[in-house]
Tab-separated table of C-alpha atoms in Angstrom:
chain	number	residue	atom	x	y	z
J	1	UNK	CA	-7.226	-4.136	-1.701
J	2	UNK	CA	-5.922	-5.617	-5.202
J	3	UNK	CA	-8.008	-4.586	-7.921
J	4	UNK	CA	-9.480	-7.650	-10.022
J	5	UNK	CA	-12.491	-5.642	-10.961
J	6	UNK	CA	-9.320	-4.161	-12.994
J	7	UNK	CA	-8.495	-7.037	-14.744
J	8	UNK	CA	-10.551	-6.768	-17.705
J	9	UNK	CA	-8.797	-3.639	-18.957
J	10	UNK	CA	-5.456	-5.693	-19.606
J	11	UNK	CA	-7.538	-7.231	-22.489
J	12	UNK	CA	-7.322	-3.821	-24.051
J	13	UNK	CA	-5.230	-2.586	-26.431
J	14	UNK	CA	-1.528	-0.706	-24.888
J	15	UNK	CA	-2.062	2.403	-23.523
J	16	UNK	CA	-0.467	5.265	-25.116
J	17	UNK	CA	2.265	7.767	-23.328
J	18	UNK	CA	-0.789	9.979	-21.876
J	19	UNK	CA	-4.077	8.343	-22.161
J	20	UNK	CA	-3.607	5.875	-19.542
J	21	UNK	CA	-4.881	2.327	-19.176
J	22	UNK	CA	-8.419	1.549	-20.566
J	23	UNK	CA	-9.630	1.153	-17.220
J	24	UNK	CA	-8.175	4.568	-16.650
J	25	UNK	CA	-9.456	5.964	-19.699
J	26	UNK	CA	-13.191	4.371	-19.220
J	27	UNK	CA	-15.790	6.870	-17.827
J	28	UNK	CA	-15.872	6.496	-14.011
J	29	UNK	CA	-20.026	6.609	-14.551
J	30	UNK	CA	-19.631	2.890	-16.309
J	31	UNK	CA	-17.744	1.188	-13.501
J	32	UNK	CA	-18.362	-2.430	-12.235
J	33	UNK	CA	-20.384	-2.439	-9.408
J	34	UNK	CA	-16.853	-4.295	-7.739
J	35	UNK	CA	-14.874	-1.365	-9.374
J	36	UNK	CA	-17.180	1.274	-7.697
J	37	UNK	CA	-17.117	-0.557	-4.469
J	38	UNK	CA	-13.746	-0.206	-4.649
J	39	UNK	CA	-13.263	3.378	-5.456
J	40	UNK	CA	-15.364	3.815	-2.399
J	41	UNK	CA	-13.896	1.838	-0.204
J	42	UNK	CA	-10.137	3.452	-0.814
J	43	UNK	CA	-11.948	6.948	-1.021
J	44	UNK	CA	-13.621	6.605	2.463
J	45	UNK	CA	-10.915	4.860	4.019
J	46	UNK	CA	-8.910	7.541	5.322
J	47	UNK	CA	-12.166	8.519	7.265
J	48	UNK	CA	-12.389	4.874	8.697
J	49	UNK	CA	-8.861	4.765	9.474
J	50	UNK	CA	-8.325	8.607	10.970
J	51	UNK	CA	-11.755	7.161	13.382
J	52	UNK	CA	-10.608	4.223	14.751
J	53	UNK	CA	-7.279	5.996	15.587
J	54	UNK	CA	-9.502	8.373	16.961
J	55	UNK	CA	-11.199	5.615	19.632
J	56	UNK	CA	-7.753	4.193	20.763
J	57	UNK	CA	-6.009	7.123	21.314
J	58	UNK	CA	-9.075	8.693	22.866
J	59	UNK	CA	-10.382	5.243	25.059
J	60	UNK	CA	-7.240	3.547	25.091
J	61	UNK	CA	-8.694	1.297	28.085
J	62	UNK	CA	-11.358	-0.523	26.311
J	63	UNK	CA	-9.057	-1.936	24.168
J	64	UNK	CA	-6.367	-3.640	26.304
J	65	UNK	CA	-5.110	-6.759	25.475
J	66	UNK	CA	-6.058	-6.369	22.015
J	67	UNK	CA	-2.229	-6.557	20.317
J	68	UNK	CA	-1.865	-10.059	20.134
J	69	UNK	CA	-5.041	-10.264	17.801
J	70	UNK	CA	-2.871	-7.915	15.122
J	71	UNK	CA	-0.762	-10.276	13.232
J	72	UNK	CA	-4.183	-12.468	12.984
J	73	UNK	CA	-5.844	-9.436	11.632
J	74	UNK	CA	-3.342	-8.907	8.948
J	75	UNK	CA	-3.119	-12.322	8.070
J	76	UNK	CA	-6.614	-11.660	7.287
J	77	UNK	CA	-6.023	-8.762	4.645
J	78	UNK	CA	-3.022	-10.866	2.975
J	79	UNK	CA	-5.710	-13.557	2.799
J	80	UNK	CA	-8.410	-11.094	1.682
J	81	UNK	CA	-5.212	-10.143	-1.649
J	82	UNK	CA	-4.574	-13.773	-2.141
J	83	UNK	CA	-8.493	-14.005	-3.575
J	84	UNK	CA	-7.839	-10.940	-5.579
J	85	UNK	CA	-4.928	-12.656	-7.620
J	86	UNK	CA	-5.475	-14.797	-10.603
J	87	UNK	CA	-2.643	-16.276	-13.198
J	88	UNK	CA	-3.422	-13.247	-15.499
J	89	UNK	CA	-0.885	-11.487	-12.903
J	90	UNK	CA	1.443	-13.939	-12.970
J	91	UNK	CA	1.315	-13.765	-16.793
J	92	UNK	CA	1.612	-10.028	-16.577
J	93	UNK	CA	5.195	-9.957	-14.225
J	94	UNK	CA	6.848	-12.618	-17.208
J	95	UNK	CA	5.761	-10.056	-19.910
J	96	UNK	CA	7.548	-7.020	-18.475
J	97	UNK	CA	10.282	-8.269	-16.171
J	98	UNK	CA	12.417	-5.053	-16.767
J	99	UNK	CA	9.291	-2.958	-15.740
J	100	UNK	CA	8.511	-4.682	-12.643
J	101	UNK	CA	11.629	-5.188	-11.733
J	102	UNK	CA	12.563	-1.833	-11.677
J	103	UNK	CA	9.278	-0.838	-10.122
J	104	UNK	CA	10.671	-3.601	-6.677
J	105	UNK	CA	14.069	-1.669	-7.017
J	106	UNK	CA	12.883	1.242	-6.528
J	107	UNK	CA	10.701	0.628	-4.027
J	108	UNK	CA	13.135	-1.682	-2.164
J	109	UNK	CA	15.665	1.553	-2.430
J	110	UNK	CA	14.019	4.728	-2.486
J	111	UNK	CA	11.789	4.066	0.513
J	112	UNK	CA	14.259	2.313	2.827
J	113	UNK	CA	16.506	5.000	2.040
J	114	UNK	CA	14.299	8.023	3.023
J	115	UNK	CA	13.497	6.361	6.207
J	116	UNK	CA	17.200	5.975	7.219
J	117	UNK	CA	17.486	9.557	6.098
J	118	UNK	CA	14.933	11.352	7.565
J	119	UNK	CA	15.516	9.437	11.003
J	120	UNK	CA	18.617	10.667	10.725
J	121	UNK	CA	18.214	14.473	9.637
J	122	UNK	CA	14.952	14.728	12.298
J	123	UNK	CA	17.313	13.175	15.065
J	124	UNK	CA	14.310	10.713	15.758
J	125	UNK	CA	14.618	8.877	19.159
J	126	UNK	CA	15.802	4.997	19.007
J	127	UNK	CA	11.911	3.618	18.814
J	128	UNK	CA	10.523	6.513	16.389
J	129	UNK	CA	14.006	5.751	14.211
J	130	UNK	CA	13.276	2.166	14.000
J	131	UNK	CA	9.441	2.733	13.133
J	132	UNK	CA	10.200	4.883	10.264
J	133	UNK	CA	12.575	2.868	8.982
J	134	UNK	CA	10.647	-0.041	9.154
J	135	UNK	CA	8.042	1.365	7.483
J	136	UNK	CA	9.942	2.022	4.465
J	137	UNK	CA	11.453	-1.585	4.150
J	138	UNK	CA	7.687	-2.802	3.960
J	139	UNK	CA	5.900	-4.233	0.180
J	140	UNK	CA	3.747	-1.731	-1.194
J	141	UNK	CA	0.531	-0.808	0.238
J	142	UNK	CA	-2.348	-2.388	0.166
J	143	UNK	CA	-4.603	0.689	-1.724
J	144	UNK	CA	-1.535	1.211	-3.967
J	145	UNK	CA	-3.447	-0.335	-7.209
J	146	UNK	CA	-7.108	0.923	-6.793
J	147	UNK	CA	-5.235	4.448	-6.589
J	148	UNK	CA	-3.481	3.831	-9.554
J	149	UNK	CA	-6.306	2.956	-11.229
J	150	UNK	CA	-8.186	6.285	-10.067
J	151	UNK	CA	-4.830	8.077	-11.246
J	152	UNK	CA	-5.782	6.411	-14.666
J	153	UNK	CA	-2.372	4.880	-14.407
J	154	UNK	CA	-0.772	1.603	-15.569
J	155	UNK	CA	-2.935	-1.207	-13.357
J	156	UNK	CA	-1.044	-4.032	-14.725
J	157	UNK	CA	2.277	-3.035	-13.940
J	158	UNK	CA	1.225	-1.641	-10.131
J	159	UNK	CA	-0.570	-5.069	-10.015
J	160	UNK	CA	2.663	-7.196	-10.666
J	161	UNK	CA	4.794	-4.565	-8.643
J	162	UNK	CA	2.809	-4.806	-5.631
J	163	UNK	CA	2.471	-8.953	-5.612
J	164	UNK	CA	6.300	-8.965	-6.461
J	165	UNK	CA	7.103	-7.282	-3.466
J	166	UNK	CA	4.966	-8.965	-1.231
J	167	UNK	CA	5.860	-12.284	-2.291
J	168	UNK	CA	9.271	-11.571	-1.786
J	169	UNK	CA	8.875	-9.658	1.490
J	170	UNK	CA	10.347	-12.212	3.674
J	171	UNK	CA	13.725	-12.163	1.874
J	172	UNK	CA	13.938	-8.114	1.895
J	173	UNK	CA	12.361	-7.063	4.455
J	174	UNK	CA	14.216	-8.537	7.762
J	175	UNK	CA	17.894	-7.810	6.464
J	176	UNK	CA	17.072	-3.978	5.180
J	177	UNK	CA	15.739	-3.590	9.030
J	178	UNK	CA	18.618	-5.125	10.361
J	179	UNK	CA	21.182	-2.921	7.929
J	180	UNK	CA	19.356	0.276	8.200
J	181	UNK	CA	17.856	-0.129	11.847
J	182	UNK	CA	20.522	-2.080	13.956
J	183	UNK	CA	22.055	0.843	15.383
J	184	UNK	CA	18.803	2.157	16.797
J	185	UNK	CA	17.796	-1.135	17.885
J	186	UNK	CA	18.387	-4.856	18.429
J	187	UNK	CA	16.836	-6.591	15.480
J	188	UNK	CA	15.911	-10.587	15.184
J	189	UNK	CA	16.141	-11.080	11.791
J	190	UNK	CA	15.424	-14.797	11.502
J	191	UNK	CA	12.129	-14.136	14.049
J	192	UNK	CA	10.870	-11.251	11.938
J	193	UNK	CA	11.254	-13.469	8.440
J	194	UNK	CA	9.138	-16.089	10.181
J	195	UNK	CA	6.887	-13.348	10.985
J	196	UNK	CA	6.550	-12.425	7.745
J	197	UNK	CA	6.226	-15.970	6.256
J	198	UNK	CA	2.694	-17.054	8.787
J	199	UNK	CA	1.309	-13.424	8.574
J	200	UNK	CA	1.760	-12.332	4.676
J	201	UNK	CA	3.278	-15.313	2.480
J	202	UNK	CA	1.211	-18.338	3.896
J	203	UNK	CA	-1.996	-16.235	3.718
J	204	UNK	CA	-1.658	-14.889	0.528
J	205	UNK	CA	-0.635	-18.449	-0.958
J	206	UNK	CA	-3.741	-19.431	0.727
J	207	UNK	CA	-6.119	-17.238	-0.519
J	208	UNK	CA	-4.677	-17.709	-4.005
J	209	UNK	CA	-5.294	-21.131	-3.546
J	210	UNK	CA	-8.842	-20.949	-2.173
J	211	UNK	CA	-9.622	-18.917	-5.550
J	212	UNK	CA	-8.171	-21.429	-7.724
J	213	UNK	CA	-10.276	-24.365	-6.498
J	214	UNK	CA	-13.873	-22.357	-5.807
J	215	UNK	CA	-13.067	-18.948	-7.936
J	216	UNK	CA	-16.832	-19.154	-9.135
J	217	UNK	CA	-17.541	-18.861	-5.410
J	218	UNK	CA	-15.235	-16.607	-4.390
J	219	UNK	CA	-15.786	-14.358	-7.458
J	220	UNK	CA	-19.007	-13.409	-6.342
J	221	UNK	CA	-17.332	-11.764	-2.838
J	222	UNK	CA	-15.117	-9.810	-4.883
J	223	UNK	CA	-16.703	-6.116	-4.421
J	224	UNK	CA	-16.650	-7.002	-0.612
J	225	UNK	CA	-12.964	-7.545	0.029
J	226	UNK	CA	-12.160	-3.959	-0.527
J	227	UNK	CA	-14.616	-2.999	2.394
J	228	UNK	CA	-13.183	-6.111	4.456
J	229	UNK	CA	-9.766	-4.836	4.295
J	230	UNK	CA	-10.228	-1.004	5.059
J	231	UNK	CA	-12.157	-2.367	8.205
J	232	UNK	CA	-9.612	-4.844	9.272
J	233	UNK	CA	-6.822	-2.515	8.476
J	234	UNK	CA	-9.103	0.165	10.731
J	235	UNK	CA	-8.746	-2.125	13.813
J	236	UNK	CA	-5.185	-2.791	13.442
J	237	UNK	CA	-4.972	0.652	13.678
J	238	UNK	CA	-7.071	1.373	16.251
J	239	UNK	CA	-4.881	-1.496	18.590
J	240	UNK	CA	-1.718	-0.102	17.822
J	241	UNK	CA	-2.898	3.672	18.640
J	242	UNK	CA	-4.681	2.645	21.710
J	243	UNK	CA	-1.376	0.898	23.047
J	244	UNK	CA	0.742	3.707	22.433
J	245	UNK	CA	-2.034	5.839	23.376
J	246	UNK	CA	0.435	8.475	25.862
J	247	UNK	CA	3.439	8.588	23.839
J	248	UNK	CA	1.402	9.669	20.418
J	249	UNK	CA	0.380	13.368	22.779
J	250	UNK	CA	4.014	13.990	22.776
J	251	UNK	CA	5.822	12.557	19.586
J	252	UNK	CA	2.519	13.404	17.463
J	253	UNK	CA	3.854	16.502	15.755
J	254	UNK	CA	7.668	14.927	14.888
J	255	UNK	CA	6.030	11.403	13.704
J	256	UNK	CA	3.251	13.386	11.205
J	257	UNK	CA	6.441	15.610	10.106
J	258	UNK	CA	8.794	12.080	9.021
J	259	UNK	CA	5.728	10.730	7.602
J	260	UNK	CA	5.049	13.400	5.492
J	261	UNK	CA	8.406	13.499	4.368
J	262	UNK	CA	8.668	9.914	3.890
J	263	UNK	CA	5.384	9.777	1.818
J	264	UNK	CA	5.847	12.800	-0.070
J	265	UNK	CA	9.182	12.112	-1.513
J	266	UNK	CA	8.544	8.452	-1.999
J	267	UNK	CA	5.973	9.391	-4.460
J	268	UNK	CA	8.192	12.125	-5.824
J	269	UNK	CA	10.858	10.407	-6.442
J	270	UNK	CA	8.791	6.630	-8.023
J	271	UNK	CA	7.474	9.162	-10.345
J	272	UNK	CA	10.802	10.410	-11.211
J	273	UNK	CA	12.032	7.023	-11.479
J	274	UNK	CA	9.254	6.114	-14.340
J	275	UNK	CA	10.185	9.357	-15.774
J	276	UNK	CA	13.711	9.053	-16.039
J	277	UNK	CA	13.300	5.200	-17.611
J	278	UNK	CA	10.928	6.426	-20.292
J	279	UNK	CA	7.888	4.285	-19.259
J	280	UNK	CA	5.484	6.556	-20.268
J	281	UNK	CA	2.730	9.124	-18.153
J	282	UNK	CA	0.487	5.950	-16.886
J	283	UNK	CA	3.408	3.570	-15.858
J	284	UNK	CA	5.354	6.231	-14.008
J	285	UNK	CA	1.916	7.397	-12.341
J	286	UNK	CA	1.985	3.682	-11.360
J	287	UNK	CA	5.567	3.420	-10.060
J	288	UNK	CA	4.594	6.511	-7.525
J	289	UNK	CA	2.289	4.977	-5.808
J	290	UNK	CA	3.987	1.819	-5.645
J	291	UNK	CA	6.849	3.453	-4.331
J	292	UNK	CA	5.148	6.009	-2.156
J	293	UNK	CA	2.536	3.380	-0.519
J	294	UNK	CA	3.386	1.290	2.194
J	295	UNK	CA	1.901	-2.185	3.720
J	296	UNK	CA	1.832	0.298	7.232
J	297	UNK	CA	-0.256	-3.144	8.904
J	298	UNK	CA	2.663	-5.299	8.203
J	299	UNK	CA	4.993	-2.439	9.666
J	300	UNK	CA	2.887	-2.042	12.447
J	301	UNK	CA	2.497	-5.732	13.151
J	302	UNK	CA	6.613	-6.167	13.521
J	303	UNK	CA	7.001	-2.817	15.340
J	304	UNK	CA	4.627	-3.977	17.905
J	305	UNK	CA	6.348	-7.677	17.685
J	306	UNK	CA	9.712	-7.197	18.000
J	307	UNK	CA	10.093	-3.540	19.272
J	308	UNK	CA	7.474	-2.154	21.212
J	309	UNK	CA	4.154	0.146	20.963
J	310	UNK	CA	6.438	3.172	20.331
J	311	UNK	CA	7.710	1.872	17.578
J	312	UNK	CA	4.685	0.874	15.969
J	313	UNK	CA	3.148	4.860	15.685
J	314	UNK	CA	5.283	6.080	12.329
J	315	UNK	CA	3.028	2.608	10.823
J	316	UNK	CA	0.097	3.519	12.529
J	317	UNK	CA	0.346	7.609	11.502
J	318	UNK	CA	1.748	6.244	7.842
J	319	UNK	CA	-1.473	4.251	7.270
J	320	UNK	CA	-3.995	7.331	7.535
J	321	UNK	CA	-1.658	10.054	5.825
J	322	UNK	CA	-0.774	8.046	2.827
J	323	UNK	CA	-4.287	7.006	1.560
J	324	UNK	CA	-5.049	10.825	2.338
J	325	UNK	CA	-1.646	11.960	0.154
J	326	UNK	CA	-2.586	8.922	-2.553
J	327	UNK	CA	-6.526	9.798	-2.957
J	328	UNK	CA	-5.198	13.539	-3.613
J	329	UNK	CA	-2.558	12.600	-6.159
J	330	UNK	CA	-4.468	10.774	-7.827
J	331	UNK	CA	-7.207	13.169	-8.408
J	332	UNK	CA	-4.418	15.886	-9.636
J	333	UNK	CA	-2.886	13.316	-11.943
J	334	UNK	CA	-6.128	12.196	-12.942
J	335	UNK	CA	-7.087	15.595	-13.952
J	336	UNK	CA	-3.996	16.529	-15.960
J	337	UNK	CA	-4.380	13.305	-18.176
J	338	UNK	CA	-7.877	14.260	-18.865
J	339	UNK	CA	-6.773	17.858	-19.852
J	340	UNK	CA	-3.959	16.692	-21.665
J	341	UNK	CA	-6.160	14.550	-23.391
J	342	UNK	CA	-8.742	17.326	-24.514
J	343	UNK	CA	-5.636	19.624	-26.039
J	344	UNK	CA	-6.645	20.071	-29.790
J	345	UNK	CA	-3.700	17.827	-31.533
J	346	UNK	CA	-0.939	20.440	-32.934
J	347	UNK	CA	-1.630	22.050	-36.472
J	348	UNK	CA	0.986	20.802	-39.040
C-alpha cells in the first residue's frame, strides 16, 4: 500500500524539525479522494485482517488446499506497489543516500536482531523461533508509508526506505535467516532467494513497468490498490491461520507475547535511531515505522514454503498486531506534532 496520492507533497517546500511533511501538515478534511481511500483502507485493515483470521482458525476445513495459492497472492500485492512507484522515488533515494541508507540499516539490524533475541529470552520452540526470526529479516511493511503519512511524518524518506528494502530483499533476506535461524532449523538459502526473486522482485519490476508504459491508465486505479492489497493480504492470512488452525489454541498466548515485543521495540528503537542521527521529529517518526513494520505476507509465504504451517503463525499474528500498534502510534504522534505546533513561540 505505497502512497502515490503522497507524492505531490514532495513538491513542497522541506519540512521543518516539528511540523512534518506538507502532506502531514495539510488538513486531513482536504485529502485526495486516493489519499482518503487510503487512510481508510490502512485504518480498517486491522478489522479485515483480525476477520479473516477469524474464518480460518474458526472453519479451518473450508479452506484446505488453499496454501499453494499464497505466494501467487503476494505476488499480487508486490505487483499492486510496483504501480504505486514512479521515478520521483527513485529521484528521492539519490538525494538522501545517507538517510535512506541508514533507514535499511536499521531496519536490516534492529529487527533481525530482536527476533533472534526474543526467541531466545522466550525459549520459543524450533518452528515459533524460526517464524519470529523470519519475520524480522523481512522489507518493511506494506502500510508502513500511509502510516507515516497519518503520523504527519517524512513520506519521502519512508517511501525510498521501504522500496530500498524490498528491492534488495533477495540479497538480505535468505542469508540473515540462515545466520540467525540455522540453529533452529534447516534453511535453503539459494531456494528462498529464488522465492523472493518470482514473488516480490519480478512483480514489483512488473508493475513498475506496466505504469511506465499505460500510467494514464493505471493512474486512474490508484485509490483502489490500497483496498486490493488489505483484501489480498486478508486471504493470505486467512490460509496461513486456517492451516495452522490447532497449533494457534496452544502457542496463541507466547506468539502474541514475541510479537508484541518484536513490534513494540522495533518502533522504539527506529525512532531512537532518527533521534540519535538528528533527522528531525518527521524523519525519525518515519524511520519507526519503517523499522517497526514488517512485509508479514512475504514472511508468511517462506514460513509456509520452506518450514511449515507452524512456522508461518508469528507472520500471520505480526500482520494484524502491527497495523493495530502502527494506526495507534500514529494517532499519538500525530497529536503531539499538532500540539507542539499550537505552543505560542517563546517570548524573547
Amino acid at each position: 500500500m505505497h502512497v502515490e496520492r503522497m507524492r505531490q507533497s514532495e513538491q513542497a517546500p522541506a519540512p521543518s524539525d516539528e511540523g512534518g511533511t506538507a502532506a502531514g501538515a495539510a488538513s486531513h478534511g482536504d485529502l485526495p479522494s486516493s489519499d482518503r481511500a487510503a487512510r481508510r483502507a490502512v485504518t480498517l485493515f486491522p478489522l479485515l485482517v483480525v476477520a479473516a483470521g477469524a474464518a480460518g482458525l474458526f472453519w479451518p476445513t473450508h479452506f484446505t488446499g488453499w496454501a499453494p495459492a499464497v505466494p501467487w497472492l503476494l505476488g499480487l500485492v508486490m505487483f499492486f506497489m510496483g504501480l504505486t512507484l514512479a521515478p520521483p522515488d527513485f529521484a528521492a533515494i539519490a538525494k538522501r543516500p545517507w538517510a535512506v541508507g541508514l533507514g535499511l540499516v536499521a531496519h536490516y539490524v534492529i529487527m533481525p536482531g530482536l527476533g533472534r533475541l526474543i526467541a531466545t529470552v522466550l525459549d520459543l520452540p524450533p518452528q515459533l523461533a524460526a517464524g519470529v526470526i523470519l519475520v524480522g529479516c523481512a522489507p518493511s511493511g506494506t502500510a508502513s508509508n500511509v502510516v507515516t503519512y497519518l503520523a504527519r511524518g517524512d513520506v519521502a524518506l519512508s517511501v525510498s526506505v521501504a522500496t530500498v528494502s524490498t528491492v534488495l530483499a533477495p540479497l538480505v533476506t535468505p542469508p540473515l535467516v540462515l545466520l540467525l535461524a540455522g540453529e533452529f532449523l534447516d534453511v535453503d538459502a539459494g531456494s528462498m532467494v529464488v522465492d523472493i526473486l518470482k514473488t516480490v522482485l519480478a512483480p514489483v519490476l512488473g508493475g513498475l513497468l506496466v505504469r511506465l508504459a499505460v500510467g494514464r491508465y493505471t493512474d486512474r486505479a490508484l485509490r483502489l490498490l490500497p483496498w486490493l492489497s488489505a483484501l489480498t493480504i486478508s486471504v493470505i492470512v486467512l490460509v496461513v491461520v486456517s492451516a495452522s488452525a490447532a497449533r494457534i489454541k496452544d502457542a496463541a498466548a507466547l506468539v502474541l507475547l514475541a510479537v508484541v515485543l518484536h513490534n513494540g521495540l522495533g518502533l522504539a528503537l527506529g525512532y531512537a535511531t532518527g533521534k540519535l542521527a538528528r533527522m528531525g521529529a518527521p524523519a525519525s517518526r518515519a524511520m519507526a515505522f519503517e523499522v517497526g513494520m514488517q512485509n508479514s505476507g512475504l514472511a508468511a509465504s517462506l514460513a509456509t514454503a520452506h518450514f511449515s504451517p507452524a512456522a508461518a503463525l508469528p507472520a500471520a499474528v505480526f500482520s494484524v498486531w502491527h497495523n493495530v500498534s502502527g494506526a495507534i502510534a500514529a494517532a499519538w504522534m500525530s497529536r503531539a506534532a499538532r500540539r507542539r505546533e499550537q505552543r505560542p513561540p517563546p517570548r524573547g
